[in-house]
Amino acid sequence: MEEESIKGNFIKNIITEDIAKGINGGRVMTRFPPEPNGYLHMGHAKSICLNFGVAKDFNGRCNLRFDDTNPSREYQKYIDSIIFDVQWLGFDWGEKICYASDYFDQLHEYAVELIKKGRAYVCSLDGDQIREYRGTLTKPGRESPDRDRPMEENLDLFERMGKGEFQDGAYVLRAKIEMASPNINMRDPVLYRIKNISHPRTGSKWCIYPMYDFTHGISDALEGITHSLCTLEFQDHRPLYDWLLDEVSVPCHPRQIEFARMNLNYTVMSKRKLQQLVEKGIVDGWDDPRLPTLAGIRRRGYTPEAVRNFCNIIGVGKKENRIDVGILENAIREDLNEKAPRAMAVVNPLKVTIENWEDGRTESLEALNHPQNPDMGTRSILFSRNLYIEREDFMESPPKKFFRLGPGREVRLRYAYFITCTRVIKDENGVITELICTFDPATRGGDAPDGRKVKGTLHWVSEEGSVPAKVHLYDRLFTTEDPEADTHDFTQNVNPDSLIKITGARVEKGLADALPGEAFQFERLGYFCLDSKLSSPGLPLFNRTVTLRDTWAKVSKKGNTV
RNA sequence: UGGGGCGUCGUCAAGCGGUAAGACACAGGAUUUUGAUUCCUGCAUUCGGAGGUUCGAAUCCUCCCGCCCCAGCCA
């Protein structure tokens, strides 16, 4: 079955070595540190599974910590949605949620400590000047004129910054490291900036807020984190992370380890790009089922188990990667194949009249809820003279390998009878509107006593035993594997058929009582779930989570069918 | 062209000096009242390239090539 933890990887190897060396007394503590400025997506899921998974594997713990140091773009609604998502994924952060803002007092003290040690100073250069003084990738930076400001003056200025005496941008607190460092992060990085704005959690207590680099390492240390896992772009920050923890009197010195973020093909993963899709109305909100946001895939019908398993399977390394969505699709199929009860639904109905079935007569037939799992029981489905089959399951002049219905052909209706098509009715435009068929009473349940075989089995629904429904068929959001490649505007690559809205579907009557999010396999079509937002009692809406593996589609696409 | 990383099958990914795991994908075949599931079988003489060390290298050394990241008072 399912493995609940990330398999062997370089991070676990490092931790195993650290434990062997007796570092941290064998204790392992990680953290998942989202900034509450957007919704979580699959990339975060990887990090969540990694951090919580590693902690679990080593009998440690993992904190959920909000990195809320920039109140100008962080909001409570994101905090709420992130908490919900992490919970949904199935992880437990213990007794309390952590917030970097809870450490603002201590952070401030550590800043003062740095100033007193002569390792930080208040700089009055403005943004442009700081950038100019910083130098470039190939040219060293120049020292700020304020770099040697006396310690008392720094202390005084920093205190007044905190009291709100200055405008935004008037001063910043900077670490005094090395302006000629080849690592730009070490060129006297800004530690604190003035932002006369209130914070979602600390209100108006502060008007100076600590920067990421200063906050993160110290927060890690205060929480007793042993291994601080982050993405590759922070590799250049590690020297600063270590410098800070060495200079300040924190209780411990966590080890930062960087891993590659996940990319999925046929989609985009960055908050900024996702936001564009939402804002331009290309998708319908952050929980649009086509998006790789956790809210989106949840609504699409993905289960936490499948997501966790997926994160497991893809592993973790330091190589840039672009995972094939097929792996994700396989994960959800694997999970739903086992869990989802089967049902019949006709997405694109074609009317079928059984001419030798008495008008008005209905019959109850028994159907398995899961062919491989008898424990899931049976249900009864209604057969009658008036049926619907999938329009795609009939061809007037079928190729040899087409096992479905055609004029004069006999097929089985699942759990019902063998039927033979005797006549095709068309409208004035030549469009097929109805099929006239006969059924064989001896084949009740789907077996022929004379042993004759039939190549195809079709799903169906009867007029009396079904209700109308809406169905949303989703496909990949983009037509190219890497939507961001070779274009200035990735939205040009949006797949126009990524959502097909079907209004005239018919589903088994029992499905009318489905619960929001409840998953089913519509036989021969795929896995579907009741939409949690747009479904109404009288007209259920089902989202297609993923299609079934379809060998026929492959064969017919190859063109060897005609 | 400064610094930091990365390069093992189509896509991920194990491997840590002893002679290339696994997953997905793909290709065959068996079973099948879902062309589903399940089940077999096949799928890197080779690890970015070239040298070198060694009885032996994807693993060690050297050089080269390619790709990614960094110049926010964002994280």
XYZ file of C-alpha atoms (C1' of nucleotides) in Angstrom:
637
model
C 0.000 0.000 0.000
C 1.000 3.510 0.648
C 4.265 4.651 2.123
C 3.675 7.591 4.378
C 7.151 9.012 4.323
C 9.540 10.243 1.716
C 11.831 7.431 0.651
C 15.567 7.520 1.001
C 17.047 10.786 -0.142
C 20.049 12.998 0.409
C 18.408 14.920 3.236
C 17.642 11.787 5.183
C 21.188 10.660 4.583
C 22.515 13.891 6.056
C 20.232 13.643 9.053
C 21.198 10.035 9.595
C 24.847 11.075 9.605
C 24.146 13.933 11.998
C 22.398 11.582 14.353
C 25.280 9.149 14.148
C 27.619 11.964 15.094
C 25.460 12.712 18.085
C 24.538 16.166 16.882
C 21.531 17.598 18.763
C 21.557 14.464 20.871
C 19.804 12.633 18.073
C 16.849 14.964 18.191
C 15.218 15.978 14.878
C 13.025 19.017 14.494
C 11.887 20.603 11.252
C 9.456 23.303 10.269
C 7.245 24.280 7.359
C 7.518 28.082 7.093
C 5.031 29.558 4.604
C 4.649 33.279 4.115
C 0.924 34.045 4.396
C 0.773 35.936 1.138
C -0.971 33.421 -1.095
C -2.547 30.021 -1.354
C -0.621 26.799 -1.029
C 0.118 24.745 -4.153
C 1.657 21.403 -5.044
C 5.130 22.812 -4.582
C 4.254 23.536 -0.984
C 2.805 20.063 -0.678
C 6.230 18.683 -1.508
C 7.811 20.808 1.193
C 5.108 19.917 3.702
C 5.442 16.205 3.034
C 9.211 16.502 3.230
C 9.346 18.437 6.472
C 6.629 16.569 8.303
C 7.723 13.273 6.771
C 11.347 13.619 7.788
C 10.344 14.597 11.303
C 8.119 11.557 11.554
C 10.772 9.223 10.185
C 13.206 10.271 12.865
C 10.671 10.442 15.670
C 10.924 14.184 15.672
C 8.444 16.978 15.255
C 7.650 19.595 12.680
C 6.344 23.078 13.367
C 3.969 24.983 11.194
C 5.406 28.471 11.272
C 4.142 31.517 9.480
C 6.920 33.700 8.192
C 4.900 36.849 8.685
C 7.485 39.589 8.648
C 6.105 41.700 5.836
C 2.682 43.056 6.817
C 2.361 44.982 3.590
C 1.433 41.865 1.711
C 0.334 39.296 4.233
C -3.236 38.692 5.262
C -5.227 36.666 7.740
C -7.221 34.971 4.998
C -4.039 33.346 3.755
C -3.144 32.193 7.243
C -6.548 30.572 7.514
C -6.359 28.854 4.161
C -2.837 27.588 4.803
C -3.844 26.101 8.141
C -6.780 24.424 6.459
C -4.624 23.017 3.673
C -1.919 21.610 5.918
C -4.585 19.990 8.012
C -6.307 18.619 4.947
C -3.058 17.084 3.781
C -3.124 15.192 7.043
C -0.328 16.698 9.086
C -0.217 17.570 12.735
C 1.866 20.448 14.008
C 1.344 19.737 17.664
C 0.077 22.019 20.360
C 0.553 25.369 18.727
C 1.035 27.150 15.485
C 4.149 29.293 15.398
C 4.492 32.765 13.990
C 7.709 34.622 13.345
C 5.818 37.637 14.653
C 5.679 35.948 18.035
C 9.449 36.469 18.178
C 9.444 40.155 17.324
C 10.509 41.116 20.870
C 13.359 38.638 20.929
C 14.351 39.497 17.398
C 14.573 43.105 18.469
C 16.820 42.191 21.378
C 19.108 40.221 19.126
C 19.316 43.208 16.824
C 20.380 45.341 19.756
C 22.904 42.690 20.669
C 24.381 42.906 17.184
C 24.582 46.668 17.377
C 26.329 46.470 20.728
C 28.816 44.022 19.287
C 29.508 46.432 16.492
C 28.036 43.995 14.002
C 25.143 46.136 12.885
C 24.554 49.776 12.129
C 21.800 52.133 11.179
C 22.150 53.290 7.594
C 20.503 56.340 6.114
C 21.112 55.513 2.480
C 17.903 55.259 0.514
C 16.910 52.278 -1.574
C 18.573 53.424 -4.752
C 21.750 54.312 -2.943
C 21.925 51.011 -1.161
C 21.584 49.262 -4.466
C 24.275 51.417 -5.993
C 26.633 50.922 -3.065
C 26.054 47.204 -3.182
C 28.044 46.870 -6.391
C 27.242 44.213 -8.961
C 27.851 40.534 -9.460
C 31.322 41.256 -10.728
C 32.135 44.516 -8.960
C 32.579 44.738 -5.185
C 30.369 47.089 -3.223
C 31.342 50.280 -1.407
C 30.931 50.893 2.272
C 28.086 53.045 3.451
C 29.106 56.421 4.873
C 27.183 55.383 8.000
C 29.078 52.164 8.412
C 31.213 53.449 11.227
C 28.518 55.300 13.056
C 29.253 55.073 16.801
C 27.483 52.279 18.647
C 25.550 54.633 20.965
C 24.250 56.553 17.998
C 23.181 53.315 16.316
C 21.393 52.262 19.465
C 19.642 55.590 19.719
C 18.644 55.674 16.088
C 17.407 52.101 16.148
C 15.339 52.839 19.209
C 13.845 55.887 17.558
C 13.139 53.856 14.415
C 11.110 51.571 16.610
C 9.279 54.463 18.210
C 7.950 55.610 14.916
C 9.936 58.807 14.707
C 10.791 58.311 11.058
C 9.134 57.827 7.728
C 9.280 54.576 5.831
C 12.671 54.216 4.216
C 14.409 56.898 6.259
C 16.707 54.364 7.894
C 17.448 50.665 7.887
C 19.427 48.500 10.244
C 22.192 46.661 8.432
C 24.563 43.882 9.376
C 28.197 44.897 9.158
C 29.829 42.096 7.254
C 31.798 42.592 4.064
C 31.012 44.916 1.177
C 33.561 43.233 -1.044
C 32.189 39.740 -0.518
C 31.687 37.800 -3.737
C 28.399 36.725 -2.160
C 26.070 39.660 -2.485
C 24.040 38.527 0.489
C 27.026 39.262 2.701
C 27.379 42.868 1.543
C 25.903 44.409 4.687
C 22.389 43.008 4.274
C 19.414 44.932 5.598
C 18.108 43.462 8.844
C 15.253 45.808 9.724
C 13.219 48.305 7.751
C 10.661 50.899 8.753
C 7.094 50.151 7.737
C 4.514 52.349 9.347
C 1.805 49.790 8.882
C -0.041 47.522 11.245
C 0.463 43.795 11.336
C -2.330 41.169 11.237
C -1.109 39.731 14.516
C 0.860 42.400 16.333
C -1.369 45.261 15.372
C 0.284 48.633 15.665
C 2.891 47.580 18.199
C 5.679 47.729 15.645
C 6.624 50.048 12.860
C 9.911 48.326 12.133
C 9.874 44.793 10.809
C 12.730 42.297 10.513
C 13.815 40.972 7.138
C 13.685 37.318 6.152
C 17.355 36.526 6.620
C 17.460 37.972 10.094
C 14.169 36.430 11.136
C 14.386 32.985 9.712
C 17.534 31.624 11.277
C 16.749 33.083 14.669
C 13.201 31.735 14.558
C 14.617 28.330 13.692
C 17.016 28.533 16.602
C 14.356 29.690 19.054
C 12.175 26.755 18.118
C 15.025 24.308 18.461
C 14.892 23.373 14.803
C 17.702 20.969 13.952
C 17.372 20.871 10.189
C 16.023 23.836 8.306
C 14.941 22.654 4.876
C 14.445 25.231 2.155
C 14.604 25.574 -1.592
C 17.687 25.961 -3.753
C 17.544 29.712 -4.205
C 18.497 30.105 -0.552
C 21.832 28.379 -0.983
C 23.536 31.741 -1.313
C 21.889 32.816 1.913
C 23.338 29.993 3.964
C 26.578 31.863 4.774
C 24.439 34.688 6.119
C 22.192 32.265 7.988
C 25.272 30.828 9.659
C 26.915 34.188 10.261
C 23.866 35.506 12.055
C 23.475 32.462 14.255
C 27.136 32.633 15.156
C 27.034 36.311 16.046
C 23.934 36.243 18.170
C 23.383 34.387 21.465
C 20.731 31.954 20.273
C 20.233 28.610 22.005
C 21.289 26.474 19.041
C 22.494 26.537 15.475
C 20.228 24.655 13.067
C 21.579 23.293 9.808
C 20.095 24.691 6.616
C 19.724 22.182 3.783
C 18.450 23.173 0.366
C 16.435 21.039 -2.039
C 14.993 21.581 -5.509
C 11.458 22.864 -5.749
C 8.981 20.872 -7.766
C 7.734 21.843 -11.188
C 4.957 20.007 -12.938
C 4.604 19.932 -16.678
C 1.589 21.476 -18.412
C 1.071 23.919 -15.568
C 2.670 26.816 -13.734
C 3.586 26.804 -10.085
C 4.639 30.247 -8.974
C 2.335 32.358 -6.861
C 2.746 35.236 -9.269
C 1.746 33.214 -12.326
C -1.156 31.594 -10.560
C -2.310 34.993 -9.482
C -2.231 36.234 -13.060
C -4.461 33.378 -14.161
C -6.924 34.243 -11.446
C -6.842 37.980 -11.983
C -7.158 37.779 -15.738
C -10.156 35.541 -15.286
C -8.508 32.731 -17.221
C -9.501 30.447 -14.394
C -12.358 30.793 -11.986
C -10.662 31.614 -8.706
C -7.877 30.090 -6.624
C -9.796 26.884 -6.213
C -10.390 26.357 -9.904
C -9.996 22.591 -10.356
C -7.488 23.134 -13.153
C -5.007 24.876 -10.886
C -2.206 23.113 -9.024
C -3.258 24.886 -5.831
C -4.234 22.593 -3.007
C -7.648 24.234 -3.015
C -7.911 23.496 -6.730
C -6.868 19.881 -6.707
C -9.013 19.250 -3.660
C -12.030 20.545 -5.503
C -10.970 18.539 -8.516
C -11.228 15.410 -6.392
C -7.649 14.650 -5.444
C -7.292 13.019 -2.053
C -4.669 13.861 0.577
C -3.491 10.263 0.380
C -2.837 10.545 -3.330
C -0.980 13.821 -2.925
C 1.167 12.450 -0.137
C 1.900 9.349 -2.095
C 2.801 11.423 -5.111
C 5.229 13.542 -3.094
C 6.745 10.324 -1.901
C 7.178 8.887 -5.331
C 8.832 11.921 -6.885
C 11.489 12.065 -4.219
C 13.684 15.025 -3.446
C 17.012 16.132 -4.828
C 18.950 19.187 -5.851
C 18.318 18.919 -9.554
C 15.946 21.230 -11.385
C 13.033 19.083 -12.381
C 9.763 19.082 -14.215
C 7.609 16.192 -13.099
C 5.290 14.527 -15.572
C 1.683 15.109 -14.438
C 1.122 11.513 -15.479
C 2.746 10.529 -12.209
C 0.244 12.649 -10.298
C -2.610 11.206 -12.318
C -1.392 7.727 -11.621
C -1.345 8.485 -7.905
C -4.953 9.586 -7.815
C -6.102 6.693 -10.015
C -4.370 4.268 -7.711
C -6.120 5.703 -4.675
C -9.547 6.138 -6.211
C -9.504 2.784 -7.962
C -9.484 1.291 -4.530
C -11.865 3.677 -2.782
C -14.371 5.016 -5.260
C -17.648 3.183 -5.648
C -18.611 2.600 -9.229
C -21.650 4.154 -10.838
C -22.972 4.788 -14.306
C -23.312 8.173 -15.899
C -23.793 9.184 -19.494
C -22.034 12.407 -20.291
C -23.221 12.796 -23.850
C -26.488 10.892 -24.066
C -27.827 9.215 -27.183
C -31.377 7.990 -26.861
C -31.946 4.262 -27.222
C -35.391 2.691 -27.472
C -35.748 -1.020 -26.805
C -38.517 -1.857 -29.225
C -39.315 -5.264 -27.782
C -39.539 -3.963 -24.229
C -43.052 -3.213 -23.140
C -43.677 0.490 -22.731
C -44.045 1.548 -19.107
C -42.401 -1.551 -17.689
C -39.313 -1.117 -15.508
C -37.046 -3.692 -13.989
C -34.542 -3.584 -11.175
C -31.121 -5.029 -11.827
C -28.283 -5.588 -9.422
C -24.952 -3.872 -9.926
C -21.684 -4.216 -8.050
C -20.404 -1.119 -6.333
C -16.876 -2.373 -6.776
C -16.069 -5.424 -8.890
C -12.874 -6.133 -6.965
C -14.271 -5.441 -3.542
C -17.497 -7.263 -2.651
C -17.520 -5.538 0.730
C -18.640 -2.395 -0.993
C -21.923 -4.075 -1.753
C -24.411 -3.785 -4.536
C -27.094 -1.400 -5.638
C -30.057 -1.744 -7.913
C -30.371 0.063 -11.166
C -33.483 0.547 -13.228
C -33.928 -0.798 -16.749
C -36.700 0.256 -19.078
C -37.675 0.778 -22.698
C -36.083 4.241 -22.773
C -32.351 4.298 -22.314
C -29.336 6.499 -22.919
C -25.904 5.402 -23.961
C -22.800 7.416 -24.651
C -22.990 8.979 -28.096
C -19.372 8.009 -28.554
C -20.284 4.357 -28.132
C -22.150 4.187 -31.429
C -20.737 4.396 -34.924
C -22.709 4.051 -38.088
C -19.825 2.539 -39.984
C -17.493 1.250 -37.327
C -13.919 0.153 -38.035
C -13.054 -3.468 -37.294
C -11.503 -2.810 -33.930
C -14.447 -0.795 -32.638
C -16.085 -3.093 -30.102
C -19.064 -0.934 -29.422
C -22.492 -0.501 -30.979
C -23.216 -0.202 -34.698
C -26.066 -1.077 -37.017
C -26.841 -4.764 -36.624
C -24.244 -5.179 -33.883
C -24.834 -6.716 -30.510
C -23.301 -5.390 -27.297
C -23.852 -5.842 -23.611
C -25.317 -3.143 -21.445
C -23.464 -3.466 -18.192
C -25.328 -5.513 -15.557
C -28.365 -5.604 -17.899
C -28.951 -7.246 -21.267
C -27.442 -7.802 -24.661
C -28.960 -5.436 -27.149
C -28.784 -5.291 -30.922
C -29.162 -2.143 -32.945
C -31.862 -2.542 -35.565
C -32.441 0.978 -36.764
C -30.852 4.426 -36.714
C -33.024 7.519 -36.621
C -31.681 10.850 -37.834
C -32.999 14.355 -38.042
C -33.194 16.463 -41.171
C -29.509 17.363 -40.847
C -28.439 13.785 -40.770
C -27.624 13.877 -37.075
C -28.397 10.660 -35.264
C -31.105 11.326 -32.709
C -32.098 7.867 -31.616
C -31.245 4.197 -31.874
C -33.851 1.475 -32.066
C -32.652 -1.754 -30.508
C -33.917 -5.119 -29.406
C -32.872 -6.876 -26.237
C -32.423 -10.574 -25.551
C -34.429 -11.558 -22.450
C -32.173 -14.575 -21.947
C -29.181 -12.364 -21.245
C -30.488 -10.741 -18.076
C -27.589 -9.635 -15.895
C -25.241 -9.687 -18.841
C -24.542 -13.370 -19.490
C -25.744 -15.351 -22.470
C -26.840 -18.877 -21.556
C -25.881 -20.101 -25.011
C -22.362 -18.971 -24.300
C -22.198 -16.455 -27.074
C -19.734 -13.654 -26.561
C -20.018 -10.034 -27.212
C -17.004 -7.759 -27.635
C -18.271 -4.626 -26.009
C -19.897 -3.693 -22.745
C -21.438 -0.255 -22.565
C -22.474 1.876 -19.640
C -26.006 3.186 -19.803
C -28.738 4.777 -17.836
C -32.506 4.578 -18.193
C -34.830 7.516 -18.441
C -36.619 6.428 -15.281
C -33.517 5.455 -13.350
C -31.510 8.593 -13.921
C -31.489 12.298 -13.233
C -30.044 15.167 -15.247
C -26.660 16.425 -14.195
C -23.918 18.826 -15.142
C -20.403 17.627 -15.660
C -17.134 19.527 -15.890
C -14.500 17.771 -17.937
C -11.032 19.051 -17.132
C -7.889 18.696 -19.132
C -4.399 20.117 -18.649
C -4.452 23.893 -18.286
C -1.700 24.449 -20.847
C -0.930 22.956 -24.213
C 2.817 22.961 -23.663
C 4.930 21.134 -21.120
C 6.650 24.292 -19.997
C 4.180 27.141 -20.503
C 6.797 29.693 -19.529
C 9.288 28.665 -22.185
C 9.750 30.589 -25.421
C 7.155 33.211 -24.701
C 6.742 36.547 -23.015
C 3.210 35.714 -22.118
C 2.641 32.243 -20.781
C -1.115 32.736 -20.903
C -0.818 32.343 -24.678
C -0.317 28.660 -24.019
C -3.544 28.140 -22.136
C -5.451 25.121 -23.395
C -8.799 26.365 -24.741
C -10.287 22.965 -23.977
C -9.033 22.762 -20.413
C -12.630 22.935 -19.246
C -15.595 21.533 -21.090
C -18.905 22.199 -19.430
C -21.542 19.567 -20.050
C -25.078 20.443 -19.136
C -27.068 17.557 -20.525
C -25.537 14.592 -18.759
C -27.569 11.929 -16.984
C -26.476 10.047 -13.913
C -27.867 7.155 -11.932
C -30.581 8.352 -9.636
C -28.648 7.414 -6.508
C -26.028 10.003 -7.361
C -28.494 12.784 -6.700
C -27.759 12.319 -2.992
C -23.978 12.527 -3.321
C -22.115 14.612 -0.770
C -19.871 17.510 -1.750
C -16.499 16.118 -2.699
C -17.724 12.532 -2.724
C -15.856 10.475 -5.299
C -17.177 7.929 -7.768
C -15.882 6.061 -10.698
C -18.236 6.595 -13.585
C -17.606 3.312 -15.307
C -15.618 3.553 -18.500
C -15.285 7.325 -18.100
C -13.150 8.203 -15.135
C -13.239 9.355 -11.552
C -15.600 12.161 -10.675
C -16.611 13.998 -7.541
C -19.527 16.190 -6.639
C -18.480 19.809 -6.930
C -18.419 21.546 -3.583
C -19.489 24.911 -4.880
C -21.675 24.856 -7.957
C -23.760 21.781 -7.322
C -27.397 22.229 -6.470
C -29.811 19.655 -5.042
C -31.871 19.564 -8.201
C -28.944 19.587 -10.572
C -25.770 17.945 -9.338
C -22.456 18.999 -10.874
C -19.676 16.469 -11.118
C -16.037 17.328 -11.685
C -13.927 14.874 -13.594
C -10.905 14.262 -11.413
C -9.079 12.127 -13.956
C -10.018 9.845 -16.823
C -9.553 6.122 -16.701
C -6.509 4.826 -18.508
C -7.764 4.572 -22.062
C -6.010 2.100 -24.337
C -8.687 2.484 -26.967
C -8.062 6.206 -27.219
C -4.415 5.446 -27.932
C -5.237 2.843 -30.526
C -7.781 4.999 -32.312
C -5.467 7.984 -32.278
C -2.876 5.976 -34.132
C -5.309 5.960 -37.012
C -5.345 2.216 -37.533
C -9.035 2.021 -36.847
C -10.378 2.906 -40.272
C 33.348 37.526 -17.352
C 32.265 37.387 -9.357
C 29.931 33.759 -6.264
C 26.799 29.476 -5.359
C 24.595 24.926 -7.309
C 23.297 20.914 -10.731
C 24.138 17.130 -14.853
C 22.332 8.568 -13.959
C 16.525 5.688 -19.163
C 11.252 10.014 -22.349
C 10.043 12.066 -16.850
C 11.346 11.589 -11.682
C 15.004 8.820 -8.884
C 18.344 5.004 -5.992
C 23.467 4.350 -6.031
C 28.686 6.818 -1.749
C 35.274 2.038 -5.381
C 33.125 -4.089 -6.714
C 30.748 -4.323 -11.915
C 23.308 0.428 -13.205
C 17.177 -0.360 -7.782
C 12.296 1.413 -8.219
C 8.100 4.504 -10.061
C 5.603 6.814 -14.158
C 5.660 6.507 -19.447
C 6.296 3.190 -23.478
C 5.963 -1.868 -26.174
C 4.191 -6.869 -26.217
C 1.084 -10.863 -23.929
C -2.719 -13.282 -20.277
C -7.297 -12.728 -17.607
C -11.710 -9.433 -17.664
C -19.767 -8.085 -17.873
C -15.419 -1.127 -17.080
C -10.987 -1.279 -24.338
C -10.643 -0.133 -16.371
C -8.368 -3.073 -12.601
C -5.030 -7.269 -11.962
C -1.130 -10.216 -13.913
C 3.315 -11.600 -16.606
C 7.383 -9.861 -20.193
C 10.572 -6.263 -22.421
C 12.741 -1.368 -21.750
C 20.393 2.628 -19.694
C 26.948 -2.823 -21.828
C 25.881 2.565 -19.524
C 25.866 7.147 -15.780
C 27.171 15.414 -19.751
C 32.314 14.875 -22.452
C 37.635 13.783 -22.544
C 41.764 12.149 -20.003
C 43.918 9.922 -15.452
C 44.303 6.755 -10.695
C 42.882 1.503 -9.733
C 42.772 -5.550 -10.557
C 38.128 -2.823 -10.757
C 35.053 3.941 -11.273
C 28.391 6.482 -12.128
C 31.177 6.545 -7.602
C 38.333 9.243 -6.625
C 41.541 13.179 -9.509
C 42.135 16.757 -13.741
C 40.362 19.558 -17.613
C 36.247 20.753 -20.699
C 30.864 21.354 -21.989
C 25.837 22.462 -20.687
C 21.923 24.205 -17.462
C 19.979 26.878 -12.992
C 20.269 30.713 -8.988
C 22.074 35.631 -6.814
C 22.742 42.750 -7.620
C 14.169 43.613 -3.060
C 14.245 48.364 2.570
C 10.267 40.293 -0.855
C 10.299 35.502 1.121
